[in-house]
XYZ file of C-alpha atoms in Angstrom:
648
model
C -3.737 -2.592 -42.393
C -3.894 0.321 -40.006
C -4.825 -2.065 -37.029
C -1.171 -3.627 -38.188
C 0.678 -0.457 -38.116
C -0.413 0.560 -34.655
C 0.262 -2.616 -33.118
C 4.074 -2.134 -35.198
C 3.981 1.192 -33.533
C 3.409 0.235 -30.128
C 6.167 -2.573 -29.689
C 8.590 -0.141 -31.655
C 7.431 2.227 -28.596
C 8.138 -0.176 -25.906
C 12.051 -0.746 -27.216
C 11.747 3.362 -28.231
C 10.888 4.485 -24.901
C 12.758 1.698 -22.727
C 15.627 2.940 -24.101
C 14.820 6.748 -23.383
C 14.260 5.176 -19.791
C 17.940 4.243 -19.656
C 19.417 7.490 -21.123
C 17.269 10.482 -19.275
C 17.606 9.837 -15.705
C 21.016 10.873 -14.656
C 19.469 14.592 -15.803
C 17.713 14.697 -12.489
C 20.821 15.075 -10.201
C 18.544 12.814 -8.012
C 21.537 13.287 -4.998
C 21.011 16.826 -5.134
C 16.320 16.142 -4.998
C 17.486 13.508 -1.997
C 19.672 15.634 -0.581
C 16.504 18.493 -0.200
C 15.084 15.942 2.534
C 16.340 17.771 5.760
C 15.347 21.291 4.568
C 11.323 19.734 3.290
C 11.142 18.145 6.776
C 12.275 21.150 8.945
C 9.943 23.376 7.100
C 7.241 21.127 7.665
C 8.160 20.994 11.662
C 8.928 25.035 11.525
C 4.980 25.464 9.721
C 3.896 24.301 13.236
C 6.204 26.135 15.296
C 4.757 28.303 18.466
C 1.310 26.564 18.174
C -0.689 24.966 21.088
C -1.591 21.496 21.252
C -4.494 20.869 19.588
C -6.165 17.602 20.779
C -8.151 14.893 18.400
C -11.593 14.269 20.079
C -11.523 10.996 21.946
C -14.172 8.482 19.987
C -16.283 5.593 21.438
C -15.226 2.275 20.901
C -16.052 1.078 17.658
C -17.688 -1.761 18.439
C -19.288 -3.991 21.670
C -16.568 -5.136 24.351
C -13.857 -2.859 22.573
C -11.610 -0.263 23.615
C -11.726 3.558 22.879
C -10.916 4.860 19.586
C -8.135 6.988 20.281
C -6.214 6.727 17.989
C -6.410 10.454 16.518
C -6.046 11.441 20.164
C -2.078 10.148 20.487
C -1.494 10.703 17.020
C -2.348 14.549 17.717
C -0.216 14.287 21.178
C 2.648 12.462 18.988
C 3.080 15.875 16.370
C 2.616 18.204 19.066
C 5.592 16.446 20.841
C 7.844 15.423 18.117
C 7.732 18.987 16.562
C 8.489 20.749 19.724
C 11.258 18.319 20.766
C 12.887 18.390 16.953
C 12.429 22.905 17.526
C 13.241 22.756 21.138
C 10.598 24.768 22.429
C 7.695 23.957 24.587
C 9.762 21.727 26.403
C 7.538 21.481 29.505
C 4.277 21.149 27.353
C 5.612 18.601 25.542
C 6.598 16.760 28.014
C 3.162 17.187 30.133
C 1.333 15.986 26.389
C 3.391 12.971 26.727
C 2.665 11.673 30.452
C -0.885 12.747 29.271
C -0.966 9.982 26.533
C 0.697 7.650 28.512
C -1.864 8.116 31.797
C -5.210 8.035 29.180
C -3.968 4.328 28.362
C -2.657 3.333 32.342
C -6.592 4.868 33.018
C -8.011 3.031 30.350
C -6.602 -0.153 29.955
C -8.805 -2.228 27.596
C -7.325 1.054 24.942
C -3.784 -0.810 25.065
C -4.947 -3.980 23.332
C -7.478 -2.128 21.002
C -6.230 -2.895 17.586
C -7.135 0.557 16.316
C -5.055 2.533 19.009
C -2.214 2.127 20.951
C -0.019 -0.032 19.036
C -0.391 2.685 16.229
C 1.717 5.370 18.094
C 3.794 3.415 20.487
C 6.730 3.522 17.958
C 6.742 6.615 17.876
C 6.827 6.977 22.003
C 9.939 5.166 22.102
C 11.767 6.673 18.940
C 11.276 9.751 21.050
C 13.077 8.357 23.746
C 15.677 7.130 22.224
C 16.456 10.615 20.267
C 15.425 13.043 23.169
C 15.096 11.209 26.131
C 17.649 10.747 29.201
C 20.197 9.319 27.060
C 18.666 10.443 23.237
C 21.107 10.416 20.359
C 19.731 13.717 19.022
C 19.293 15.858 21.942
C 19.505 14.676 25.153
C 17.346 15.146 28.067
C 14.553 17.350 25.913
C 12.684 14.487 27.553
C 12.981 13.766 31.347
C 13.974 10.726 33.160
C 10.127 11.267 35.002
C 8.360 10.824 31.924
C 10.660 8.209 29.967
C 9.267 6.460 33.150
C 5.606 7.205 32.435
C 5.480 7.115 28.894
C 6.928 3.483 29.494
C 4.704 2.041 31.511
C 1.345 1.023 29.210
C 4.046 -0.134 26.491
C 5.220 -3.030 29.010
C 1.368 -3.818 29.741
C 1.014 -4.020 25.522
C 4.137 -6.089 25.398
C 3.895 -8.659 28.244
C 0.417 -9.688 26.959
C 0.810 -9.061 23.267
C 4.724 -10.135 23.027
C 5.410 -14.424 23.076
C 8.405 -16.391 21.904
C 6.235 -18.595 19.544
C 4.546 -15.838 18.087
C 8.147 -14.532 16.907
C 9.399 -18.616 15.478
C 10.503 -18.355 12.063
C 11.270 -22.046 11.365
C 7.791 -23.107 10.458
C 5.815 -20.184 9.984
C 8.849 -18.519 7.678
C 6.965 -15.299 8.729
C 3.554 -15.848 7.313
C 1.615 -16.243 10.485
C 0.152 -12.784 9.889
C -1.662 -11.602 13.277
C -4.809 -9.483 12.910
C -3.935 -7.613 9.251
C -0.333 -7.303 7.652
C -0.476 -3.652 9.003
C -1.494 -4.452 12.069
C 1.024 -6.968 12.320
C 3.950 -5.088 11.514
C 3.228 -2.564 13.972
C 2.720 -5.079 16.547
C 6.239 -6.728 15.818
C 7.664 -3.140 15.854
C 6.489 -2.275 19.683
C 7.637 -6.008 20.629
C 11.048 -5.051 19.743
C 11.711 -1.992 20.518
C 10.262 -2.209 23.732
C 12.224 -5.495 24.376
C 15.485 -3.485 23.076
C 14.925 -0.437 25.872
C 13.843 -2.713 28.572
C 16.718 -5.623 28.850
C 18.855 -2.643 29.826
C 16.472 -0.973 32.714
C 16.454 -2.000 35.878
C 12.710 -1.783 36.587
C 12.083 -4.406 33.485
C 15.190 -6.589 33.168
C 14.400 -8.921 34.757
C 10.893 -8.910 34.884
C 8.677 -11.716 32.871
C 6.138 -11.418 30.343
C 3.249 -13.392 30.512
C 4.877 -16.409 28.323
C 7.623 -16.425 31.426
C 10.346 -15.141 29.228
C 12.513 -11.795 29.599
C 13.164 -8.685 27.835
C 16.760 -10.254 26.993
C 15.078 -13.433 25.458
C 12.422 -11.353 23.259
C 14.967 -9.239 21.938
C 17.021 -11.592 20.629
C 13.767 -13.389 19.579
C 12.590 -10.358 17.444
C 15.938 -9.471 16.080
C 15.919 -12.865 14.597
C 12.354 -12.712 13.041
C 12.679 -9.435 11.759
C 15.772 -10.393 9.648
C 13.810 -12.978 8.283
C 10.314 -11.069 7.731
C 12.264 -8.879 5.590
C 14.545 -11.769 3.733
C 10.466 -13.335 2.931
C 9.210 -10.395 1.225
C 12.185 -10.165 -0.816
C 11.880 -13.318 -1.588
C 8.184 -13.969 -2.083
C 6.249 -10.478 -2.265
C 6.088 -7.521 -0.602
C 2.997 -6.340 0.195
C -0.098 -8.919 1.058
C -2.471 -5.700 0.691
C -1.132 -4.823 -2.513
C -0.964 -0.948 -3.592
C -2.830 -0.009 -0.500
C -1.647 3.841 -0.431
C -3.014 3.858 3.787
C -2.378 0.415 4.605
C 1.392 0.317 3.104
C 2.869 3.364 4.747
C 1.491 1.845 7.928
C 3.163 -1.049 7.413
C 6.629 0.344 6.600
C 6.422 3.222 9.289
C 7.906 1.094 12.125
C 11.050 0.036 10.035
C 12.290 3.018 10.140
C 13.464 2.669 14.027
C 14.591 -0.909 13.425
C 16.610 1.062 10.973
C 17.547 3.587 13.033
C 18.397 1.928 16.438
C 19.026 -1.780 15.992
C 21.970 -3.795 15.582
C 24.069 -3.415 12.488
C 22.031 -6.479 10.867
C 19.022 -5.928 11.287
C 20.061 -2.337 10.298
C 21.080 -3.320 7.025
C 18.260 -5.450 6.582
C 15.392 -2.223 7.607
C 17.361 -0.087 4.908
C 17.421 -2.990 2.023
C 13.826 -3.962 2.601
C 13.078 0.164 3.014
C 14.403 0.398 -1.070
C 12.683 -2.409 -2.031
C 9.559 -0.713 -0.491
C 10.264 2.842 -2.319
C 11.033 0.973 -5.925
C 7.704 -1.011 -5.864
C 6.213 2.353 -4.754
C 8.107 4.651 -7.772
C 7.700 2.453 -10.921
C 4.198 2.155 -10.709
C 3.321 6.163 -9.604
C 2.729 9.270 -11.382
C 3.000 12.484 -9.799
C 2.813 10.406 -6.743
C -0.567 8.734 -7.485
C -0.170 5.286 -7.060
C -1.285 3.023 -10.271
C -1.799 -0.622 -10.238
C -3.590 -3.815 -8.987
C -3.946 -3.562 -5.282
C -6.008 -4.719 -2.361
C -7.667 -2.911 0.869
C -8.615 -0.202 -0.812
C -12.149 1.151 0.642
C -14.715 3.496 0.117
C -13.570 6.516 -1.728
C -10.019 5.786 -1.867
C -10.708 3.878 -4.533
C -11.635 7.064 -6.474
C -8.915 9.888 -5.834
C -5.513 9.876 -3.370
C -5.516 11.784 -0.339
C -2.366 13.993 -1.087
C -2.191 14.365 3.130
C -1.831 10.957 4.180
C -0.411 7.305 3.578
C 2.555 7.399 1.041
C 1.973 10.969 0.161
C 4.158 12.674 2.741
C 6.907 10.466 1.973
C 6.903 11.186 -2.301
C 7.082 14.601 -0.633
C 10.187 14.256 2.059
C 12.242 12.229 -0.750
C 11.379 13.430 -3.862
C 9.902 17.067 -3.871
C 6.436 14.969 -5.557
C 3.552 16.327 -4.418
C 2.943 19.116 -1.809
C 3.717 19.877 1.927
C 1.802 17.881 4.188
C 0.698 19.137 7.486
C 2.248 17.337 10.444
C -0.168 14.618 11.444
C 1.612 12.278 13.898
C 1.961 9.063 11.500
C 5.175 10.650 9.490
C 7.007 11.052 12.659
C 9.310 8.060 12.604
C 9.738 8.893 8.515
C 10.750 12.729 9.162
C 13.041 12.079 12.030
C 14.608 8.988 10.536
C 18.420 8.579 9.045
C 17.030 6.110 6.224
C 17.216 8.053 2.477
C 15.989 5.859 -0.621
C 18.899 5.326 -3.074
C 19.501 7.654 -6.016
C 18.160 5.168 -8.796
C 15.038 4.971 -6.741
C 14.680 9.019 -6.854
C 15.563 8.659 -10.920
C 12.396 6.161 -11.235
C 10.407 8.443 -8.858
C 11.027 11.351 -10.570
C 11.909 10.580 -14.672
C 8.072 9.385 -15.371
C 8.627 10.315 -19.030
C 12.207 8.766 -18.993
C 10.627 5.845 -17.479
C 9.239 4.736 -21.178
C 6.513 2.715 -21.560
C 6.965 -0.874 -19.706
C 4.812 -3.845 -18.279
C 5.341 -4.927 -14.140
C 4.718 -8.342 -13.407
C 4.676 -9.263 -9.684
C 3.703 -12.573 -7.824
C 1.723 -12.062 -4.569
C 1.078 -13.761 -1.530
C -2.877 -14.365 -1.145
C -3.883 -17.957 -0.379
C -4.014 -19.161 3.217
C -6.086 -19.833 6.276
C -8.076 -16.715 7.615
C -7.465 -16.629 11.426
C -9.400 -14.963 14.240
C -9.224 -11.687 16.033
C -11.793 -11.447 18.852
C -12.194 -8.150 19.697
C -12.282 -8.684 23.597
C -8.166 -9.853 22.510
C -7.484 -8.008 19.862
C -3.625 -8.411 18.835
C -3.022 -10.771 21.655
C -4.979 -13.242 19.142
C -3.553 -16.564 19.116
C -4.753 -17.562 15.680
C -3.107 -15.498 13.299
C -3.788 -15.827 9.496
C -1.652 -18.673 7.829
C -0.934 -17.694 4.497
C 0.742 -20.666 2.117
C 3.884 -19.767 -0.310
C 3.776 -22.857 -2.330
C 1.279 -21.902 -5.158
C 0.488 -19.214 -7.358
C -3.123 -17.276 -7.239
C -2.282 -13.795 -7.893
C -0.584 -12.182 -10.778
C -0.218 -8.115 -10.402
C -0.203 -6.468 -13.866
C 0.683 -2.705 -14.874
C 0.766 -1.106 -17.991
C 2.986 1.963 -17.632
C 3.192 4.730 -20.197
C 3.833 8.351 -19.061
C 0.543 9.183 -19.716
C -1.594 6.622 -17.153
C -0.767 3.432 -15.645
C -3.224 0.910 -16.503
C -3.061 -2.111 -13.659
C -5.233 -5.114 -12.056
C -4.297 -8.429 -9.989
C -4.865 -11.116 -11.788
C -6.668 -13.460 -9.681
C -8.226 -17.128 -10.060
C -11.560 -17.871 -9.667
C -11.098 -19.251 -6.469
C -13.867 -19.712 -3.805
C -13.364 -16.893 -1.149
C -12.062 -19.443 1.757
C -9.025 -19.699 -0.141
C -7.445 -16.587 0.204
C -7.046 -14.546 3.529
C -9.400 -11.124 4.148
C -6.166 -8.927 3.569
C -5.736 -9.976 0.083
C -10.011 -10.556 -1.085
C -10.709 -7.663 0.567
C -11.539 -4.620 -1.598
C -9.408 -5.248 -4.593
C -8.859 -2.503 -6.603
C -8.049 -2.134 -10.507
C -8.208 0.610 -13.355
C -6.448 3.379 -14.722
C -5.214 6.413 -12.881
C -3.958 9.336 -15.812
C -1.197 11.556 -16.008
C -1.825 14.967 -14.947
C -2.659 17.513 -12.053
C -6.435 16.472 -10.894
C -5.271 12.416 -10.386
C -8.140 11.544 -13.144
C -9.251 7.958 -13.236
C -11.267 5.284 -14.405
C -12.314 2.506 -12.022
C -14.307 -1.040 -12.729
C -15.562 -2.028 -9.323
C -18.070 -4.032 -7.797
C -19.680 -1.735 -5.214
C -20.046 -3.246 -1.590
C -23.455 -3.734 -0.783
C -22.770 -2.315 2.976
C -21.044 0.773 1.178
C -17.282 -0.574 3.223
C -15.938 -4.004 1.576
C -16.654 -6.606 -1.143
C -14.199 -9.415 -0.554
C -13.106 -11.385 -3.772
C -15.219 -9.524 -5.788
C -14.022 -9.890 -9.022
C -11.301 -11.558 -11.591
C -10.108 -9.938 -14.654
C -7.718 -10.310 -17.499
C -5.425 -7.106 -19.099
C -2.183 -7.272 -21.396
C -0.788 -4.079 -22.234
C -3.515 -1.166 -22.255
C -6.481 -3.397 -22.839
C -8.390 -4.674 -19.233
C -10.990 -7.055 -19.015
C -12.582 -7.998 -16.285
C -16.251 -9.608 -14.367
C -18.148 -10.269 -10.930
C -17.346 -13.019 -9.250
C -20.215 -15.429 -8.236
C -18.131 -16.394 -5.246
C -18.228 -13.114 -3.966
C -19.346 -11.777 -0.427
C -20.937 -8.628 0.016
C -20.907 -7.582 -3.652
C -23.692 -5.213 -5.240
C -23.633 -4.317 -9.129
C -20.575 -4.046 -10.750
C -19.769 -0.188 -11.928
C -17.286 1.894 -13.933
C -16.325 4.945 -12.456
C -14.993 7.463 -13.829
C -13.545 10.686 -12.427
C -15.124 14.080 -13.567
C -11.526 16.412 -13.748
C -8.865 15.556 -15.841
C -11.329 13.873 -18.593
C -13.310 14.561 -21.043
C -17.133 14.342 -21.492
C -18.065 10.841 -22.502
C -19.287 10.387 -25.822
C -21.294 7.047 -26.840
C -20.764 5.657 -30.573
C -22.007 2.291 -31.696
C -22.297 1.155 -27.982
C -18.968 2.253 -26.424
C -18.452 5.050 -24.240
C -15.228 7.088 -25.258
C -13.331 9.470 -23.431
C -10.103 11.639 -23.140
C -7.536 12.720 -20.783
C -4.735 14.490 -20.695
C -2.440 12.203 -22.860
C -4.764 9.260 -23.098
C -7.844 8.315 -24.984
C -10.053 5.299 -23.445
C -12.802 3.374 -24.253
C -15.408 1.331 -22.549
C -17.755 -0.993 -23.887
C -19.877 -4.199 -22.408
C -19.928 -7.223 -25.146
C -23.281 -8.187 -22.776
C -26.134 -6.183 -21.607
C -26.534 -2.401 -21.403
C -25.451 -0.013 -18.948
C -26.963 2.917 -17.273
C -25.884 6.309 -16.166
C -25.479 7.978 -12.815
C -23.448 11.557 -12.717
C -22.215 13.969 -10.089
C -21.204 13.236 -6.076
C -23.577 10.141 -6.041
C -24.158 9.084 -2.087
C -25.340 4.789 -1.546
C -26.776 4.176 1.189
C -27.070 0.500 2.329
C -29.635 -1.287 4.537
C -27.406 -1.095 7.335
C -27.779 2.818 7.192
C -24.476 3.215 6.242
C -23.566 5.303 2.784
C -21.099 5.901 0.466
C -20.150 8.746 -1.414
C -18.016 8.637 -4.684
C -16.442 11.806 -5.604
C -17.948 14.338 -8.361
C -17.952 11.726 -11.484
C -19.772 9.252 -13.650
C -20.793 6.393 -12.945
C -21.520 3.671 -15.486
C -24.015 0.520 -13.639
C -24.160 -2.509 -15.297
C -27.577 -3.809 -16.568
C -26.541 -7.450 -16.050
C -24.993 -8.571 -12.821
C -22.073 -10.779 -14.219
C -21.223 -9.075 -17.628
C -17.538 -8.740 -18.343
C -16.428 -5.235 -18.569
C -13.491 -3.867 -21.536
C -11.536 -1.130 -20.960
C -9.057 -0.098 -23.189
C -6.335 3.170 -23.208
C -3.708 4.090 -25.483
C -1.384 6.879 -25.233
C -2.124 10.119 -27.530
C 1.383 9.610 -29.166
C 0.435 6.259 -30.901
C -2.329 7.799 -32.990
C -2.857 11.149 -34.540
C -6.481 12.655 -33.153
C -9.546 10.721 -31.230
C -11.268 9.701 -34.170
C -8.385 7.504 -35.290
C -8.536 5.819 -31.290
C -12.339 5.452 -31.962
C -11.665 4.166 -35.478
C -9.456 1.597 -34.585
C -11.491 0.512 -31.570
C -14.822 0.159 -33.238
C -13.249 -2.550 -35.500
C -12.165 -4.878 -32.762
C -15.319 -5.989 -32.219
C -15.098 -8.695 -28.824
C -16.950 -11.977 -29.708
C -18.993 -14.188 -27.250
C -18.396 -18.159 -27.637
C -20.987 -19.648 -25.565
C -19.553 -18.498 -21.908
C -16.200 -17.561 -23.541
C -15.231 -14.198 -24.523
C -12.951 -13.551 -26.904
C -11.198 -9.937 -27.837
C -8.637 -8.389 -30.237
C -7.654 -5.573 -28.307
C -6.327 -2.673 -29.861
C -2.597 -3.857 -29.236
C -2.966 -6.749 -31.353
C -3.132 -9.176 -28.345
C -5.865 -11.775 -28.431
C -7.304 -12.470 -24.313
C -9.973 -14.394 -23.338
C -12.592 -14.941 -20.498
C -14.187 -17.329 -19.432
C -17.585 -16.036 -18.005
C -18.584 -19.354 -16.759
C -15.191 -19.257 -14.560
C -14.114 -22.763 -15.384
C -11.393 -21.414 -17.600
C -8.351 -20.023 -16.878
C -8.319 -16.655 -18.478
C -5.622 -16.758 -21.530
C -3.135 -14.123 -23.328
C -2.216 -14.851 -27.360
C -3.578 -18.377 -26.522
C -1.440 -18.770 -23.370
C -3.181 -19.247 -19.600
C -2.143 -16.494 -17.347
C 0.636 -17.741 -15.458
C -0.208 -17.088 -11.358
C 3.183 -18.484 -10.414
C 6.158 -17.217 -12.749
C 9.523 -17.558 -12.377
C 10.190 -13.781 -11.080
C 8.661 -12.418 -8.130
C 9.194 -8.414 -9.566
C 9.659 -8.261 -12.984
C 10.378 -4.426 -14.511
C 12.397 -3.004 -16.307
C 13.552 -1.530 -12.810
C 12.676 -4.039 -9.882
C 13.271 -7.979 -10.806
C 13.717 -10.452 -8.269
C 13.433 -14.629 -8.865
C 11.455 -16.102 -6.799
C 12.887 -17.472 -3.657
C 15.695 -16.174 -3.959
C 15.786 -13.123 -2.481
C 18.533 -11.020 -4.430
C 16.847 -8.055 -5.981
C 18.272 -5.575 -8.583
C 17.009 -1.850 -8.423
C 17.836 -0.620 -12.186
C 17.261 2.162 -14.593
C 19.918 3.308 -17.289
C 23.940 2.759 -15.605
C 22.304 3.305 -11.852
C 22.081 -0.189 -10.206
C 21.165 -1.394 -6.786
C 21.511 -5.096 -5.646
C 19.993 -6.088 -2.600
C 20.994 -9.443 -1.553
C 18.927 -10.622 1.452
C 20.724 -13.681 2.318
C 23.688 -12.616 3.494
């Protein structure tokens, strides 16, 4: 009878608090939060002000036939120059630090086509050029016509070779031709235009060919085209391929801002639609800035705690006051120096967590395809990009959002591992992060055996707060499977009739395996793998499974929905899962009924339904909802709404 009430309680809660959701965000005076973005930025740039440049070491090559790693190297050189040129001062330095950059890469030329260097801060080159240099739109002639001229040069050598016609046809590939990583291939894109946009109006490139025997003139018109279309695709069929990737995302996003910035009024307008389609998918599913949910491409420790310095983290900060100051780095450049603001009902979900209620997100994602190459002697100049197919289902992402934690996984069919593309196997990342100040967590994970990647490493099942999930057999490079769990922000674990409870801030969880046994491991625990290589988890617990492939149940429920711990444990001790031959079977503290299929030959199911991979909506909130294909998307919450319409 008290199982009945709780369930009762929690889908009163879900109307309760959805409707809270609609009536507490216009308290926020989100214009006036937005509105703090010039004043965050400058005192970020003014923190900085009257230091010397500080170099990044210079690194090897990071692997036979490659180019340096110098990436940290021009990323350093890009916030020494941006912050002096946005202050004004050390003109002369800045300008040297720039021709510096520019010469290691004319010096070094196997650097320009290493995919882990140049292509990373050339955006940034040219948005300084076309804000300070000979004819800059913020202050002109900070930079000088001699170094425009230098800084120019190893972006042409980039673009001639890496820059083609076909690679920027929309008609067949419809934008999912993905060369080297969705990251990388966004960046690439970015250079391609821009530098096509400054060179069809200088003499020294007009009229000069790129390797494919077309001109600056033809590849800008080329790129404007795709890019209108890249965006009008993830409207229409998913966002992100590496799904919740804190590091991988801002990447991808962080050249948009100067198509927003300095191209043509469409492709304006569509940088600044698929720029708040970017920031709602990032604010409904964050707390404090810590990004919840199912995601993919997220390695070694980042699996276990944010960095608050890098990736999405300066951004929460420059829009929304979430989070704290960063220190200038180089890769927020184009974000801090950009035009673009989110729109004030993305600020009110950023900011009105507890407004936000308690809701489910739903979102279809690209995964399936054929893996292409990237030889390393080519690097982005690759010819065989990944193909990724849009005419089937395979993943379902799944959040469970309640002030106090967002519990999230991608649903995923147990598929064999050619079937998806690296971006999307790679590193998949579930669990629950918690409301509160020390970003406390609890992650199931199969560990990589070389202590960097597991690709398609395992499936899982959740509806509501109640996550199950199991190893893969058609894994690659999977160890055990573990449950991790952070050691701020929770509670000592305490075991009772085989399940491992703990408590958080506003959240009680529970663990429990319905095969095998489990053992402990506590504290900063380093792997080390065969290879040499380690891995070290930040100061936590870690659960290791006895038994290679048994499911794993997690289960949280907000502190509001019960009255103490013992009523959580109570009610979770008698919901007792049930194995069926291969099938497992659970009442979940919710009331739902999911199964899994340990043998894999069975779609997983929810209240005797089989998880949909392919619904109707691809985002589907009680903010963000998009059909598929259609690309129209509403940004909601309470009277604020946002329509996006792509295909105009």
């Amino acid at each position: 009878m008290q199982m009945v009430r709780v369930s009762m309680l929690v889908v009163a809660s879900l109307g309760v608090l959805a409707h809270r959701a609609e009536s507490k965000g216009a308290d926020l005076a989100p214009e006036a939060v937005l509105a703090g973005f010039e004043k965050r930025v400058d005192v970020m740039f003014r923190a900085e002000s009257g230091k010397p440049l500080v170099r990044a070491k210079k690194q090897k090559p990071l692997g036979p036939g490659r180019g340096n790693y110098v990436r940290a190297y021009s990323h350093s050189i890009m916030a020494f120059a941006a912050r002096c040129l946005y202050l004004g001062e050390k003109l002369d330095e800045a300008n040297a630090a720039i021709v510096e950059n520019a010469q290691h890469y004319l010096d070094n030329p196997r650097d320009i086509n290493d995919r882990d260097s140049f292509h990373w801060h050339a955006d940034i080159v040219m948005r300084l050029i076309e804000m300070y240099g000979t004819n800059g739109t913020r202050h002109r002639g900070r930079i000088t016509e001699a170094t425009e001229a230098v800084a120019l040069r190893p972006i042409w050598l980039y673009a001639k070779m890496c820059s083609w016609l076909g690679k920027a046809e929309v008609e067949n590939s419809q934008t999912w031709d993905i060369y080297g990583s969705e990251n990388h291939h966004s960046m690439d894109f970015t250079v391609n235009w821009h530098f096509s946009k400054l060179a069809k109006d200088r003499p020294e490139y007009k009229t000069l060919a790129y390797d494919d025997d077309a001109t600056a003139e033809e590849h800008y018109r080329a790129w404007n085209d795709y890019f209108v279309a890249y965006c009008r695709e993830r409207a229409r069929k998913g966002i992100c391929v590496e799904m919740r990737s804190d590091g991988y995302n801002a990447t991808l996003i962080k050249g948009f801002y100067n198509f927003y910035d300095f191209g043509d009024p469409k492709v304006r307008r569509s940088a600044g639609m698929l720029l708040d389609l970017y920031f709602a998918y990032w604010a409904e599913e964050q707390i404090d800035g810590h990004m919840g949910g199912g995601g993919s491409r997220i390695k070694g420790s980042n699996a276990f705690h944010q960095n608050r310095n890098h990736g999405n983290a300066p951004l929460a900060w420059f829009y929304f006051g979430i989070g704290q100051q960063p220190t200038l780095s180089g890769r927020e450049v184009n974000a801090a120096l950009s035009v673009y603001r989110p729109p004030a009902v993305v600020a009110v979900i950023a900011l009105d967590v507890e407004g936000r209620g308690r809701y489910e997100v739903r979102q279809r994602v690209q995964g399936l395809g054929e893996q292409g190459r990237s030889d390393p002697m080519v690097s982005i100049a690759s010819k065989h990009p990944s193909r990724l197919r849009t005419d089937g289902g395979g993943i379902l992402r799944y959040s469970f959002c309640d002030p106090a934690f967002i519990l999230g996984t991608p649903m995923v069919e147990a598929r064999p591992l050619s079937d998806w593309v690296a971006i999307s196997s790679q590193s998949r990342w579930q669990g629950v992060v918690f409301a509160g100040e020390h970003d406390a967590r609890i992650v199931p994970l199969v560990r990589p055996k070389d202590n960097r990647v597991a690709m398609n490493a395992q499936w899982s099942v959740q509806s509501k707060g109640c996550l199950i999930t199991q190893k893969l057999a058609t894994h690659r490079g999977g160890a055990e499977m573990n449950v991790w769990m952070s050691d701020k922000g929770l509670s000592t674990p305490v075991e009772q009739d085989g399940i491992v409870f703990v408590e958080a801030e506003g959240a009680w969880a529970a663990i429990r395996f319905p095969v095998g046994g489990f053992t402990w491991k506590e504290g900063s625990y380093t792997y080390k793998a065969e290879t040499g290589s380690t891995r070290t988890t930040p100061p936590g617990r870690i659960m290791v499974l006895q038994e290679e492939y048994a499911p794993v149940i997690l289960e949280v429920m907000a502190k509001r929905d019960l009255s103490d711990f013992d009523a959580f444990k109570a009610i979770v001790k008698r919901r007792s899962p049930v194995m069926d031959g291969p099938l497992l079977k659970c009442d979940t503290i919710y009331g739902d009924q999911l199964t899994l299929d340990t043998s894999y030959m069975r779609t997983p199911t929810i209240n005797g339904q089989p998880v949909n991979y392919a619904p109707e909506k691809v985002y589907d909130s009680p903010f963000l909802n998009a059909d598929y294909d259609s690309g129209i998307v509403t940004i909601s919450k309470g009277d604020r709404i946002k329509k996006l319409d792509f295909c105009r």
